[in-house]
XYZ file of N, CA and C in Angstrom:
342
model
N 49.384 47.547 15.005
C 50.442 47.186 14.125
C 50.156 47.725 12.850
N 51.184 48.386 12.200
C 51.011 48.984 10.961
C 51.183 47.796 9.798
N 50.338 48.040 8.838
C 50.344 47.060 7.608
C 50.702 47.828 6.346
N 51.482 47.268 5.511
C 51.627 47.721 4.160
C 51.159 46.869 3.045
N 50.364 47.330 2.141
C 49.757 46.488 1.244
C 50.198 47.052 -0.186
N 50.872 46.208 -0.903
C 51.256 46.565 -2.305
C 50.300 46.314 -3.317
N 50.334 47.127 -4.488
C 49.340 46.758 -5.471
C 49.958 45.602 -6.369
N 49.126 45.028 -7.100
C 49.492 43.929 -7.969
C 50.384 44.418 -8.990
N 51.428 43.666 -9.215
C 52.505 43.970 -10.255
C 51.895 43.505 -11.626
N 52.780 42.952 -12.325
C 52.292 42.391 -13.622
C 53.415 42.094 -14.603
N 52.908 41.834 -15.855
C 53.805 41.471 -16.920
C 54.000 42.672 -17.798
N 55.053 43.242 -18.140
C 55.384 44.335 -18.848
C 56.495 43.998 -19.980
N 56.221 44.597 -21.100
C 57.296 44.416 -22.209
C 58.424 45.366 -21.958
N 59.547 44.987 -22.276
C 60.719 45.773 -22.223
C 60.523 47.163 -22.909
N 60.896 48.172 -22.100
C 60.621 49.582 -22.480
C 59.250 50.132 -21.988
N 58.649 49.339 -21.329
C 57.272 49.755 -20.784
C 57.373 50.349 -19.462
N 56.206 50.692 -18.936
C 56.194 51.307 -17.594
C 55.119 50.575 -16.723
N 55.395 50.763 -15.497
C 54.501 50.254 -14.465
C 54.501 51.048 -13.226
N 53.519 51.314 -12.476
C 53.553 51.948 -11.218
C 53.052 51.094 -10.163
N 53.865 50.930 -9.118
C 53.375 50.172 -7.879
C 53.102 51.184 -6.815
N 52.045 50.712 -6.048
C 51.757 51.538 -4.807
C 51.830 50.635 -3.675
N 51.986 51.361 -2.485
C 52.166 50.754 -1.170
C 51.297 51.493 -0.280
N 50.193 50.908 0.190
C 49.157 51.565 1.092
C 49.388 51.277 2.416
N 49.522 52.172 3.331
C 49.772 51.969 4.724
C 48.487 52.023 5.604
N 48.367 51.295 6.640
C 47.123 51.462 7.472
C 47.227 52.627 8.359
N 48.389 53.201 8.545
C 48.516 54.429 9.410
C 49.430 55.282 8.684
N 49.503 56.589 9.283
C 50.369 57.577 8.625
C 51.770 57.453 9.005
N 52.463 56.413 8.470
C 53.817 56.054 8.774
C 54.760 56.756 7.855
N 54.356 57.142 6.630
C 55.285 57.697 5.654
C 55.574 59.136 6.060
N 54.855 59.720 6.782
C 55.025 61.168 7.186
C 55.994 61.126 8.338
N 56.264 60.098 9.020
C 57.044 59.996 10.220
C 58.462 59.247 9.851
N 58.380 58.220 9.129
C 59.503 57.461 8.885
C 59.856 57.490 7.327
N 61.021 57.146 7.081
C 61.363 56.732 5.608
C 60.680 55.615 5.188
N 60.541 55.601 3.808
C 60.026 54.317 3.247
C 60.999 53.887 2.092
N 61.023 52.658 1.800
C 62.006 52.070 0.932
C 61.312 51.056 -0.006
N 61.703 50.953 -1.147
C 61.408 49.843 -2.072
C 62.585 48.930 -2.294
N 62.285 47.795 -2.116
C 63.318 46.670 -2.239
C 62.828 45.723 -3.415
N 63.777 44.900 -3.870
C 63.324 43.947 -4.903
C 64.312 42.707 -4.752
N 63.811 41.572 -5.086
C 64.484 40.338 -5.141
C 64.303 39.624 -6.451
N 65.357 39.646 -7.213
C 65.205 38.852 -8.534
C 65.414 37.396 -8.336
N 65.023 36.583 -9.398
C 65.282 35.083 -9.253
C 66.680 34.749 -9.085
N 67.030 34.053 -7.892
C 68.370 33.647 -7.595
C 69.247 34.726 -7.108
N 68.638 35.922 -6.828
C 69.532 36.937 -6.387
C 69.102 37.391 -4.936
N 70.015 38.075 -4.270
C 69.735 38.720 -2.984
C 68.806 39.865 -3.004
N 68.022 40.141 -1.884
C 67.179 41.384 -1.972
C 68.035 42.618 -1.962
N 67.734 43.587 -2.802
C 68.463 44.672 -2.914
C 67.478 46.056 -2.757
N 68.230 47.107 -2.269
C 67.459 48.283 -2.030
C 67.379 48.939 -3.370
N 66.171 49.422 -3.776
C 65.965 50.072 -5.068
C 65.773 51.542 -4.850
N 65.078 51.979 -3.953
C 64.769 53.400 -3.710
C 64.443 53.655 -2.349
N 64.814 54.934 -1.842
C 64.571 55.473 -0.413
C 63.837 56.736 -0.605
N 62.715 57.031 0.168
C 62.200 58.267 0.230
C 61.986 58.564 1.795
N 62.717 59.648 2.282
C 62.659 59.976 3.600
C 61.384 60.707 3.931
N 61.032 60.883 5.192
C 59.823 61.576 5.640
C 59.845 62.962 5.155
N 61.003 63.537 4.946
C 61.035 64.969 4.506
C 61.003 65.073 2.899
N 61.126 64.020 2.296
C 60.999 64.024 0.823
C 62.334 63.750 0.076
N 63.418 63.529 0.750
C 64.716 63.209 0.208
C 64.638 61.783 -0.463
N 65.175 61.719 -1.758
C 65.093 60.501 -2.481
C 66.470 60.025 -2.800
N 66.698 58.645 -2.815
C 67.889 58.028 -3.266
C 67.612 56.882 -4.022
N 68.428 56.540 -5.104
C 68.110 55.444 -5.843
C 69.255 54.528 -6.056
N 69.110 53.250 -6.319
C 70.171 52.421 -6.805
C 70.791 52.765 -8.197
N 71.956 52.515 -8.436
C 72.474 53.004 -9.705
C 71.761 52.366 -10.816
N 71.359 51.148 -10.608
C 70.665 50.356 -11.651
C 69.368 50.928 -12.092
N 68.713 51.779 -11.301
C 67.362 52.237 -11.736
C 67.342 53.804 -11.727
N 68.449 54.366 -11.460
C 68.518 55.849 -11.446
C 68.168 56.388 -12.815
N 67.172 57.353 -12.950
C 66.777 57.951 -14.140
C 65.689 57.251 -14.660
N 65.285 56.076 -14.162
C 64.242 55.280 -14.852
C 62.979 55.088 -13.760
N 63.389 55.036 -12.411
C 62.351 54.780 -11.335
C 62.220 56.071 -10.599
N 61.121 56.381 -10.012
C 60.766 57.495 -9.208
C 59.850 57.118 -8.074
N 60.332 57.390 -6.866
C 59.578 57.087 -5.759
C 58.941 58.377 -5.195
N 57.635 58.189 -4.822
C 56.952 59.369 -4.294
C 55.849 58.956 -3.157
N 55.188 59.826 -2.613
C 54.243 59.569 -1.729
C 53.075 60.561 -1.621
N 52.028 60.083 -1.213
C 50.822 61.032 -0.894
C 50.472 60.824 0.533
N 50.903 61.798 1.357
C 50.512 61.583 2.800
C 49.117 61.598 3.238
N 48.385 62.336 2.360
C 46.881 62.314 2.625
C 46.252 60.911 2.383
N 46.779 60.228 1.393
C 46.227 58.895 1.023
C 47.001 57.778 1.738
N 48.054 58.168 2.532
C 48.971 57.188 3.222
C 49.493 56.097 2.221
N 49.932 56.597 1.161
C 50.309 55.737 0.034
C 51.529 56.187 -0.564
N 52.507 55.272 -0.887
C 53.812 55.556 -1.565
C 53.709 54.880 -2.853
N 54.570 55.411 -3.796
C 54.493 54.819 -5.167
C 55.863 54.549 -5.723
N 55.931 53.684 -6.559
C 57.150 53.511 -7.407
C 56.909 53.491 -8.762
N 57.177 54.592 -9.488
C 56.891 54.685 -10.969
C 58.168 54.124 -11.607
N 58.006 53.098 -12.473
C 59.123 52.403 -13.130
C 58.915 52.596 -14.643
N 59.816 53.264 -15.263
C 59.865 53.502 -16.738
C 60.956 52.748 -17.393
N 60.828 52.708 -18.586
C 61.913 52.043 -19.531
C 62.362 50.707 -18.793
N 61.471 49.924 -18.548
C 61.594 48.655 -17.883
C 62.556 47.731 -18.620
N 63.396 47.020 -17.894
C 64.328 46.011 -18.529
C 64.098 44.727 -18.008
N 64.443 43.704 -18.832
C 64.294 42.300 -18.377
C 64.865 42.061 -16.803
N 65.999 42.616 -16.669
C 66.803 42.645 -15.360
C 66.026 43.292 -14.158
N 64.915 43.964 -14.498
C 64.015 44.586 -13.413
C 62.993 43.529 -12.948
N 63.061 42.393 -13.510
C 62.123 41.286 -13.101
C 62.398 40.993 -11.586
N 61.445 40.949 -10.814
C 61.771 40.643 -9.335
C 60.379 40.813 -8.649
N 60.554 40.340 -7.435
C 59.431 40.630 -6.436
C 59.820 41.925 -5.761
N 58.926 42.898 -5.784
C 59.100 44.215 -5.136
C 58.423 44.243 -3.924
N 59.171 44.827 -2.921
C 58.599 45.015 -1.559
C 58.752 46.458 -1.117
N 57.754 46.992 -0.301
C 57.792 48.187 0.308
C 58.332 48.017 1.669
N 58.787 49.001 2.372
C 59.293 48.781 3.713
C 59.309 50.225 4.443
N 59.063 50.158 5.713
C 59.067 51.428 6.473
C 59.165 51.036 7.992
N 58.876 52.094 8.786
C 58.907 51.884 10.208
C 60.177 52.496 10.999
N 60.071 52.601 12.311
C 61.159 53.120 12.978
C 62.464 52.424 12.873
N 62.393 51.218 12.668
C 63.501 50.225 12.643
C 63.394 49.437 11.301
N 62.631 50.034 10.303
C 62.436 49.374 9.081
C 61.978 48.012 9.234
N 61.028 47.839 10.123
C 60.652 46.393 10.504
C 59.244 46.166 9.893
N 58.727 47.018 9.192
C 57.403 46.758 8.528
C 57.506 46.553 6.975
N 56.958 45.344 6.618
C 57.102 45.047 5.096
C 55.877 44.706 4.490
N 55.787 45.037 3.208
C 54.636 44.690 2.426
C 54.772 43.282 2.063
N 53.685 42.639 1.429
C 53.683 41.284 1.103
C 54.536 40.907 -0.117
N 54.970 41.850 -0.853
C 55.658 41.746 -2.140
C 54.774 41.508 -3.325
N 55.176 42.048 -4.494
C 54.490 41.889 -5.774
C 55.341 41.688 -6.804
N 54.959 40.706 -7.784
C 55.798 40.187 -8.796
C 55.744 41.191 -9.980
N 56.842 41.654 -10.429
C 56.978 42.329 -11.721
C 57.863 41.498 -12.679
N 57.296 41.199 -13.885
C 57.981 40.469 -14.826
C 58.212 41.342 -16.017
N 59.464 41.486 -16.541
C 59.634 42.321 -17.704
C 60.115 41.273 -18.890
N 59.255 41.090 -19.882
C 59.544 40.178 -20.795
C 58.717 40.339 -22.124
N 59.205 40.097 -23.205
C 58.479 40.142 -24.492
C 57.881 38.820 -24.741
């Protein structure tokens, strides 16, 4: 069974940056797409970014131009670089992958506040 483990998030001031990582126990990202989701307080879980196995990326309009998804196949790790963070980016962030998008990380809290 494949496991995904996310890095610890944290508290960031508005305008700041943070990079999340998602480490897999097997070479899943070279085979399947991976996605970053987030769920803010009182909100539904939303798709933030997608990275296909071939390297195609797609972003939610709310993060386009600020967030960048990438991966290192050798390290079996995916990343979400978040720049110019806003208070509305506060959420629990999850990475996801698998043939049927069935594998989830444990989630990591990102709080953007002054």
